[in-house]
PDB file of C-alpha atoms in Angstrom:
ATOM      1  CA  UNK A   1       0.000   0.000   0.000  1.00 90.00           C
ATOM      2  CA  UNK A   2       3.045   2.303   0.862  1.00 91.00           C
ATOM      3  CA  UNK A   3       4.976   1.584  -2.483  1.00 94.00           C
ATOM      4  CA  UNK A   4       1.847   2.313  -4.721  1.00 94.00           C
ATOM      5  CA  UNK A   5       0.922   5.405  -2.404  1.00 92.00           C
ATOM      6  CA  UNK A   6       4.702   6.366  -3.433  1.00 92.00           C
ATOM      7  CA  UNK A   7       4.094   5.672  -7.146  1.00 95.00           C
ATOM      8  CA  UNK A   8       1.073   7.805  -7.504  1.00 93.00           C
ATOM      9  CA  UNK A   9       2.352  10.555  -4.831  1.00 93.00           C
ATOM     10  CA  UNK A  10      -0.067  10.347  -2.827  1.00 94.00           C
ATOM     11  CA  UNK A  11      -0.054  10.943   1.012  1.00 94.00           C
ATOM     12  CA  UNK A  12      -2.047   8.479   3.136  1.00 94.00           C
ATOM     13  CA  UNK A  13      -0.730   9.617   6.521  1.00 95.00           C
ATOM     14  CA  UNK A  14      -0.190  12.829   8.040  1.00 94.00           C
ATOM     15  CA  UNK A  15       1.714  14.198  10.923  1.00 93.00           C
ATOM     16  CA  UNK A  16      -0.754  17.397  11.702  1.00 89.00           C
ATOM     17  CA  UNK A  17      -0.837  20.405  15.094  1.00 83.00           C
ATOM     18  CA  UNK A  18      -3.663  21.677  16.655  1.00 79.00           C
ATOM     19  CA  UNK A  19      -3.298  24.115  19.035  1.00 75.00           C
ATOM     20  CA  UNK A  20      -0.224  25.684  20.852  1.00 76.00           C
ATOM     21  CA  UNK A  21      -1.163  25.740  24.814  1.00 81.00           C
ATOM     22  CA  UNK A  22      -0.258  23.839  27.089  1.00 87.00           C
ATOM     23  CA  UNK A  23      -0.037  23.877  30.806  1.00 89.00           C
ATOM     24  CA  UNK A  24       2.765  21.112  31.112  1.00 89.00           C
ATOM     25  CA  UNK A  25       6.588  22.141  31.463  1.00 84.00           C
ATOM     26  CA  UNK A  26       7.871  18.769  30.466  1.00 84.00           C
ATOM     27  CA  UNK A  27      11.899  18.597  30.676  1.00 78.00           C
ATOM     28  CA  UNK A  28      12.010  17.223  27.062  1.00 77.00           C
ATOM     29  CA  UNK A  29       9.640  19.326  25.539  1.00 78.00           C
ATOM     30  CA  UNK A  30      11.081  19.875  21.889  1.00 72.00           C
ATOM     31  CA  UNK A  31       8.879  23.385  22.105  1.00 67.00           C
ATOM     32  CA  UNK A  32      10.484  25.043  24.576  1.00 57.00           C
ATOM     33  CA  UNK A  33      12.844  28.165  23.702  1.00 56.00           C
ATOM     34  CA  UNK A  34      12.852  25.672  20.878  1.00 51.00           C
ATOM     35  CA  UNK A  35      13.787  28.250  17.306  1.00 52.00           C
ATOM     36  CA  UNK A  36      10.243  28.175  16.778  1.00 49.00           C
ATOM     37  CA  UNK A  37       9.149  29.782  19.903  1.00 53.00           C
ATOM     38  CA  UNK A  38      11.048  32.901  18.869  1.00 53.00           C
ATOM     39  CA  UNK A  39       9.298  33.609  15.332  1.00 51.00           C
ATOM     40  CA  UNK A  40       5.836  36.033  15.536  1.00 47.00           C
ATOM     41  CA  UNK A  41       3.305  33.120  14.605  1.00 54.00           C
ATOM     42  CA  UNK A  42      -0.202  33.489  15.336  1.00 55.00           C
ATOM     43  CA  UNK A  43      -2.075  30.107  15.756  1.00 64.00           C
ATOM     44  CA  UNK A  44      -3.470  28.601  12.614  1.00 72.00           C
ATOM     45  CA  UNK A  45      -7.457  29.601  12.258  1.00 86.00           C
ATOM     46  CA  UNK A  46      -9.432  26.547  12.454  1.00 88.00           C
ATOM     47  CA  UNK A  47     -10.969  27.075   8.855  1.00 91.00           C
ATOM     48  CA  UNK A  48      -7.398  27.331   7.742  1.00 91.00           C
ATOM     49  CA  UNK A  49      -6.366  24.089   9.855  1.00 90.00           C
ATOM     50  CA  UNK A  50      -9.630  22.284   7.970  1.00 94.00           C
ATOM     51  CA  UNK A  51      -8.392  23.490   4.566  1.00 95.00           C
ATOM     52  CA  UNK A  52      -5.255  22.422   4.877  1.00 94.00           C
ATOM     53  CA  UNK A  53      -6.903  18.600   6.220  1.00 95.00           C
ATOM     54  CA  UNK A  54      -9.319  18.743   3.009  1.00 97.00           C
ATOM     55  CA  UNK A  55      -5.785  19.002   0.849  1.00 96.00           C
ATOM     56  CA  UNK A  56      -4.224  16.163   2.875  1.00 96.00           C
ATOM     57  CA  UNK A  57      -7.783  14.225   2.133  1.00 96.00           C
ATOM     58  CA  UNK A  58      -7.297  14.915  -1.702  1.00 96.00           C
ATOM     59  CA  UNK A  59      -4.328  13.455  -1.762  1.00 95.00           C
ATOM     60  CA  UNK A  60      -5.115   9.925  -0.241  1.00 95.00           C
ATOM     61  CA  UNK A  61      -4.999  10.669   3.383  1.00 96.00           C
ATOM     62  CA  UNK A  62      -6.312   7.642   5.590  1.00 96.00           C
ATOM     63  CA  UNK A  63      -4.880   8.553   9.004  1.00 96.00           C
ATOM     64  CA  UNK A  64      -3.195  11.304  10.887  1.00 96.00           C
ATOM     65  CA  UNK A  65      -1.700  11.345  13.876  1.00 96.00           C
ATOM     66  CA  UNK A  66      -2.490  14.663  16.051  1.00 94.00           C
ATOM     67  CA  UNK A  67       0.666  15.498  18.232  1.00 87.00           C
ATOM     68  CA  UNK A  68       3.119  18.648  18.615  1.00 74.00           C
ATOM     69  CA  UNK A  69       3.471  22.410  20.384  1.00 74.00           C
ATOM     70  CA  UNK A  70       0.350  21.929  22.528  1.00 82.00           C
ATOM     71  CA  UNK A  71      -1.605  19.877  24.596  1.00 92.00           C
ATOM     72  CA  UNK A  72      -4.476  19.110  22.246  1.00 92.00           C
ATOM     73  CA  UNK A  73      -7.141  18.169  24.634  1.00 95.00           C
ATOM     74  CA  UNK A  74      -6.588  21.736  26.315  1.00 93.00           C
ATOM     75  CA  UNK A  75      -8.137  23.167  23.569  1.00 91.00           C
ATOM     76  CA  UNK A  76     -12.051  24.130  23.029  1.00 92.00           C
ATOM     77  CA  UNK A  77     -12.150  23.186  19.757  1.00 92.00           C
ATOM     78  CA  UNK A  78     -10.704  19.842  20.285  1.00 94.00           C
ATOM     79  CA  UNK A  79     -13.938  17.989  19.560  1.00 96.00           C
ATOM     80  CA  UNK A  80     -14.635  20.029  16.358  1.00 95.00           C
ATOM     81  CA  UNK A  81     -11.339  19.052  15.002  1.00 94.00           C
ATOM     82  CA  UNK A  82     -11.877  15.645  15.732  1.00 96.00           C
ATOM     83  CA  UNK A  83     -15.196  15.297  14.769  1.00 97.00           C
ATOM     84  CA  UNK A  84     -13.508  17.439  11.176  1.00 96.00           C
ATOM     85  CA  UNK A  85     -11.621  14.329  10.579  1.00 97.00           C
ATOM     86  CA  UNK A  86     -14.148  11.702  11.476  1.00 96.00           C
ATOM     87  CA  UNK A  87     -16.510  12.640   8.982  1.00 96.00           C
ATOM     88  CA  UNK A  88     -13.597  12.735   6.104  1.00 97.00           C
ATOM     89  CA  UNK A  89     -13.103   9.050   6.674  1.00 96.00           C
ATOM     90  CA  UNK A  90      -9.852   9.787   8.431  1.00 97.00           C
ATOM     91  CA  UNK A  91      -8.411   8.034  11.482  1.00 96.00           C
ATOM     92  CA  UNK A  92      -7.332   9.836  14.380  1.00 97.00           C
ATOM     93  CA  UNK A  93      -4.414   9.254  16.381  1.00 97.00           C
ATOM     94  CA  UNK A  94      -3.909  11.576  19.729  1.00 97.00           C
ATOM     95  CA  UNK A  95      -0.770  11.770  21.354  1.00 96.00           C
ATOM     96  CA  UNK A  96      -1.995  13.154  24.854  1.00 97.00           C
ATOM     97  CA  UNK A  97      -1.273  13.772  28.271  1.00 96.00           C
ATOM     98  CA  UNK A  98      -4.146  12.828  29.653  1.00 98.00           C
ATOM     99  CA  UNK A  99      -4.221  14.797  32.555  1.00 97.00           C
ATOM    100  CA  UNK A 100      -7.609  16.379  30.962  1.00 97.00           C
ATOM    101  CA  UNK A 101      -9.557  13.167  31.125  1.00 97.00           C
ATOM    102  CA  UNK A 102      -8.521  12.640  34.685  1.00 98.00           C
ATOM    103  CA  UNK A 103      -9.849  15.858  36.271  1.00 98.00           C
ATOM    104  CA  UNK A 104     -13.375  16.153  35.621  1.00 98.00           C
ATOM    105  CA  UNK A 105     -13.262  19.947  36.865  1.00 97.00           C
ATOM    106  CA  UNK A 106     -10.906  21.192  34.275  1.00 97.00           C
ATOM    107  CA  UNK A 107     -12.050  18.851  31.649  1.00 98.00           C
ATOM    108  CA  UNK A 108     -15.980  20.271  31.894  1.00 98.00           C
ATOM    109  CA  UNK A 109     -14.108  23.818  31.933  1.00 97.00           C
ATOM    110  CA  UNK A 110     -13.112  22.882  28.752  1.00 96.00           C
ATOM    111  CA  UNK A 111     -15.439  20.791  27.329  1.00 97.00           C
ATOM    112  CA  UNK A 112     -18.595  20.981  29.217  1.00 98.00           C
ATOM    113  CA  UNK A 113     -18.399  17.418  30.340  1.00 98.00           C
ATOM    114  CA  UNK A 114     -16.528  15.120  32.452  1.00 98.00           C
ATOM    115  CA  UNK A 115     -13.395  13.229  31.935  1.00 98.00           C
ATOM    116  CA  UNK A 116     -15.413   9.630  31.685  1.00 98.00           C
ATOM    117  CA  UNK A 117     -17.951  11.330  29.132  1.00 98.00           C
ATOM    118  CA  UNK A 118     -14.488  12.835  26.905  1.00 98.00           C
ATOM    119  CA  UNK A 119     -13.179   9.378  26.585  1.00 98.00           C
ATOM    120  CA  UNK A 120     -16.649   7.635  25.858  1.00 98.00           C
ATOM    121  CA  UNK A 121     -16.929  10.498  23.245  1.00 98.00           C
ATOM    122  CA  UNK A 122     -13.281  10.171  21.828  1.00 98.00           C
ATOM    123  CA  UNK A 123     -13.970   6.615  21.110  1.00 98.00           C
ATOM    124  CA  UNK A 124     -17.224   6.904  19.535  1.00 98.00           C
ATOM    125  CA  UNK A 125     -15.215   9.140  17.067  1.00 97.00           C
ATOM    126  CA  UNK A 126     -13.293   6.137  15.764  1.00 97.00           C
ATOM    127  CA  UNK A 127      -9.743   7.801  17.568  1.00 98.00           C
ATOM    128  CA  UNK A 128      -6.497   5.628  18.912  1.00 98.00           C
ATOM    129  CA  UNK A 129      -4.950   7.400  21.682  1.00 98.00           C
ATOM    130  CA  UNK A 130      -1.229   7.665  22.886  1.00 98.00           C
ATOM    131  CA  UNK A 131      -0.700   8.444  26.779  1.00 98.00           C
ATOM    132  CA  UNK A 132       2.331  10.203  27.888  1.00 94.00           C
ATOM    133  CA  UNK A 133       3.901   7.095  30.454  1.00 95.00           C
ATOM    134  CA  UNK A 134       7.285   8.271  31.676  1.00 91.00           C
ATOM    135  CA  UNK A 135       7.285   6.758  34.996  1.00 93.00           C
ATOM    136  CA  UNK A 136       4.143   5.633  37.773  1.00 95.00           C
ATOM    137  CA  UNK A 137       6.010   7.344  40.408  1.00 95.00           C
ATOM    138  CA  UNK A 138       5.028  10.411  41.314  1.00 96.00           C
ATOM    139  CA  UNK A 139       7.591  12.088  42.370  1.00 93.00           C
ATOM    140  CA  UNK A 140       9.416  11.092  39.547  1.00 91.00           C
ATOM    141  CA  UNK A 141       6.609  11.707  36.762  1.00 94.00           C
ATOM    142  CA  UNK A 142       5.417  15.216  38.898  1.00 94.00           C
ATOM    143  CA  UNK A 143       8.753  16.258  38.278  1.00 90.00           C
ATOM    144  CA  UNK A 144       9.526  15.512  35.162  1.00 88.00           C
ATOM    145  CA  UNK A 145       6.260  17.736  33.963  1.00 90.00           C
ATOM    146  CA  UNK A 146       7.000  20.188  36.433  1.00 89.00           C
ATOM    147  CA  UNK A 147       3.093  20.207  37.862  1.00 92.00           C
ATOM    148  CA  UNK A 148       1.859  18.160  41.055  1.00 92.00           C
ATOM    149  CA  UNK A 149      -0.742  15.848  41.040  1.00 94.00           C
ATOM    150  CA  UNK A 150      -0.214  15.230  37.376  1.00 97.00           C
ATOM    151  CA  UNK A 151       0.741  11.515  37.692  1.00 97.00           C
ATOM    152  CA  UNK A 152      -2.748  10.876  39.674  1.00 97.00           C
ATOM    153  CA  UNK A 153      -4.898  12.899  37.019  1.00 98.00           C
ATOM    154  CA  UNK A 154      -2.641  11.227  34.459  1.00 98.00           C
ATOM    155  CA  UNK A 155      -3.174   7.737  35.623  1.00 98.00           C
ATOM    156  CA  UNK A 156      -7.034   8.258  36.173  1.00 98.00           C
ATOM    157  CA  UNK A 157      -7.068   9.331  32.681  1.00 98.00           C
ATOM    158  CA  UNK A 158      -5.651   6.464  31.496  1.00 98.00           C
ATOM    159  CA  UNK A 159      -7.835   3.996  33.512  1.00 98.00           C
ATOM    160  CA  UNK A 160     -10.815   5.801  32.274  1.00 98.00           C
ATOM    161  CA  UNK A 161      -9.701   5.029  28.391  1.00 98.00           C
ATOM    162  CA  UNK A 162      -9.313   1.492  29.176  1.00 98.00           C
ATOM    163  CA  UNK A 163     -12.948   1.481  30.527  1.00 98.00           C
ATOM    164  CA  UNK A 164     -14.366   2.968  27.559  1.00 98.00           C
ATOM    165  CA  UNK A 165     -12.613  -0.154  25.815  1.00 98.00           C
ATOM    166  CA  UNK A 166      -9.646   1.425  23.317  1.00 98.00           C
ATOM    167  CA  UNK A 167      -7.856  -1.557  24.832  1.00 98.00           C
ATOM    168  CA  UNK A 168      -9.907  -4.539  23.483  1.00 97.00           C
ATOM    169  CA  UNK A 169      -9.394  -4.069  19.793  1.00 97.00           C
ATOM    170  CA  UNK A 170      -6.891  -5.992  17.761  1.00 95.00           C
ATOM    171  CA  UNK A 171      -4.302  -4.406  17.104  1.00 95.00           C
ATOM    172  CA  UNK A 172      -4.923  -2.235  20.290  1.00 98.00           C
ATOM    173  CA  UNK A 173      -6.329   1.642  19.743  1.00 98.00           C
ATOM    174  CA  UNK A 174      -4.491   2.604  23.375  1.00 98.00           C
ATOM    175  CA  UNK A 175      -0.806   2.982  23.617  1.00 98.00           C
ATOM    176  CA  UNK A 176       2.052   4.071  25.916  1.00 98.00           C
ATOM    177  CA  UNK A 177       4.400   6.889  24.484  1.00 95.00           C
ATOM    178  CA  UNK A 178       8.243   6.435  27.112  1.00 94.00           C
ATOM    179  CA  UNK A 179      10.917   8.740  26.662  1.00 87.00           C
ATOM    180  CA  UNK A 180      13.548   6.453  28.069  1.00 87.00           C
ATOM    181  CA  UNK A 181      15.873   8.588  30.677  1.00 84.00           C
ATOM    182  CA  UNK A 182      17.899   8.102  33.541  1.00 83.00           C
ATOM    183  CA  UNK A 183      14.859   8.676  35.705  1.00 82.00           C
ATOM    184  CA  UNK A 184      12.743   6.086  34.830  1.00 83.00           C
ATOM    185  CA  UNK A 185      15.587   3.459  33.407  1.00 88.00           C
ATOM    186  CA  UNK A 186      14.096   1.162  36.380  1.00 90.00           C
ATOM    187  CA  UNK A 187      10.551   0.944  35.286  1.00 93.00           C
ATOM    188  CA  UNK A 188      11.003   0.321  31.849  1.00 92.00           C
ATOM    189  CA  UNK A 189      10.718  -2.973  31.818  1.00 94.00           C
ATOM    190  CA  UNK A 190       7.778  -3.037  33.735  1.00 95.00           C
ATOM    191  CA  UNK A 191       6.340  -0.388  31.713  1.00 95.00           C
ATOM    192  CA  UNK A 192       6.884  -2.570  28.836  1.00 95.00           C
ATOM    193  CA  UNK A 193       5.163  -5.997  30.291  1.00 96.00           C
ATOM    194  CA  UNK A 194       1.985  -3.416  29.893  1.00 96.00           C
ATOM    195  CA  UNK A 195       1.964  -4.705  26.734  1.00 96.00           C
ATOM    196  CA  UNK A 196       1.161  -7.993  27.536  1.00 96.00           C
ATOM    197  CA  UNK A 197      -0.921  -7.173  30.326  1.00 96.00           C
ATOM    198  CA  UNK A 198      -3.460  -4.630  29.338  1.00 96.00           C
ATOM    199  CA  UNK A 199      -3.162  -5.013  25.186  1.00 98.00           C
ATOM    200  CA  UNK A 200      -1.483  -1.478  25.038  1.00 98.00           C
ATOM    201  CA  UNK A 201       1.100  -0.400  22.175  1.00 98.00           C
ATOM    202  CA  UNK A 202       4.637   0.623  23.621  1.00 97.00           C
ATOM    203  CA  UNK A 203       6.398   3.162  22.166  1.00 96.00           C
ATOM    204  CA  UNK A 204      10.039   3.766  23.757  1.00 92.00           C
ATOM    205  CA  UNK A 205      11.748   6.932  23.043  1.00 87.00           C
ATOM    206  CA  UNK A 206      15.011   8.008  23.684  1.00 81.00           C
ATOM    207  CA  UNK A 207      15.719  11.808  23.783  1.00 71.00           C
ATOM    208  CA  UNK A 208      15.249  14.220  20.785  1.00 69.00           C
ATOM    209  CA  UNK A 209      17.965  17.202  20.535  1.00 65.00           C
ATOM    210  CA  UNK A 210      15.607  19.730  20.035  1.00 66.00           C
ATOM    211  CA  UNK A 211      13.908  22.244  22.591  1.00 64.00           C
ATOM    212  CA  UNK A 212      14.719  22.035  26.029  1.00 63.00           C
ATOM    213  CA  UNK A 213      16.479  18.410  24.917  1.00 63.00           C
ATOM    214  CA  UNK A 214      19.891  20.575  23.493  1.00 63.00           C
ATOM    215  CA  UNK A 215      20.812  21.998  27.281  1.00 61.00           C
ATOM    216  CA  UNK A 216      23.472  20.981  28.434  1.00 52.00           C
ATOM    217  CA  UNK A 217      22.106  20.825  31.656  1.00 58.00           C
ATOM    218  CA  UNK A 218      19.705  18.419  30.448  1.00 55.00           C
ATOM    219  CA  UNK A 219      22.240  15.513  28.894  1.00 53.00           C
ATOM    220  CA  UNK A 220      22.348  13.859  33.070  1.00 60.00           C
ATOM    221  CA  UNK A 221      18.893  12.437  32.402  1.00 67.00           C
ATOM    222  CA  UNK A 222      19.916  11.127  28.684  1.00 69.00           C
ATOM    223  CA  UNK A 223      19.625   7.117  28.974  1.00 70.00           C
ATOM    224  CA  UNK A 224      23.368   6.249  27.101  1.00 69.00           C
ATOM    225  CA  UNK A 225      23.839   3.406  25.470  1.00 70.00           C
ATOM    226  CA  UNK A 226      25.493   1.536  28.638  1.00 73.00           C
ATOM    227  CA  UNK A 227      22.921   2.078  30.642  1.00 69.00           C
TER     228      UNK A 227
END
């Protein structure tokens, strides 16, 4: 399918933004006094953002995955731009957090709803999600995000999309994104039995020199190649 998507240049999958907030302060963040943060962009207008998705659809597009300078699911329009590329025939993958989905205040700020109604609604929409696992400790995961009580909202979050049943498909539509680091080097293989255990895609990252990633300061939580 790839080699005859090639032949007829077509694009079938599509790595796409939505959004530029976030409340997070991850140490990795690739956004973060990152080149990009210095240029005078305003955020993309929706209508723009659905343009650009109807070009993408022109050309063969059959899934994109949702991911970059922002926390998607902070956004209001999350659900319209969701519900933009369900009805094109499009699957949607979200790379997330999931600290929305695990505090129902915030998340019916937000979305007028609560966190068990977002995922219930996500997965009605035909999305795969991708959860933001660096460690289950919290004081390891709290401070690697740089906000408290983000590994409980994070981990309710998660427990509320295997309830609303991403898990039980084959292949899986719930998965694990790990950026492997010093700090978590002892739970990785435990993170990675999750696999077996709850039907969940893995994902293991090691750092990206981009953003806050290129600091020196930053290279003591790198996981080497020893380690």
């Amino acid at each position: 399918e790839i080699r005859e998507a090639a032949r007829r240049n077509q694009l079938i999958h599509l790595d796409y933004e939505f959004g530029r907030g976030c409340s997070l302060r991850c140490w990795y963040c690739f956004r973060s006094e990152d080149e990009r943060d210095a240029e005078d962009r305003s955020p993309m207008q929706f209508e723009t953002w659905e343009n650009v998705l109807d070009q993408a659809c022109e050309l063969g597009l059959k899934s994109i995955k949702l991911l970059g300078q922002g926390e998607l699911t902070e956004n209001k329009k999350f659900f319209q731009a969701i519900e933009a590329i369900q009805k094109r025939g499009v699957t949607p993958l979200l790379f997330t957090a999931a600290h929305v989905m695990g505090n129902d205040r915030l998340c019916k700020k937000i979305h007028g709803m609560n966190g068990e109604q977002f995922c219930k609604r996500l997965y009605e929409l035909g999305a795969s999600v991708m959860v933001k696992v660096n460690s289950f400790d919290p004081t390891v995961q709290d401070r690697i995000v740089g906000r408290i009580e983000y590994t409980e909202k994070r981990n309710l979050g998660l427990e509320r999309l295997l309830k609303a049943g991403f898990a039980k498909h084959n292949p899986t539509r719930l998965g694990l994104e790990v950026a492997m680091m010093n700090t978590d080097k002892d739970e990785l293989e435990d993170i990675y039995n999750l696999k077996f255990l709850l039907n969940v895609y893995i994902d293991l990252d090691p750092f990206m020199p981009c953003g806050l990633t290129k600091h020196p300061d930053k290279l003591d939580f790198e996981l080497s190649m020893a380690d």
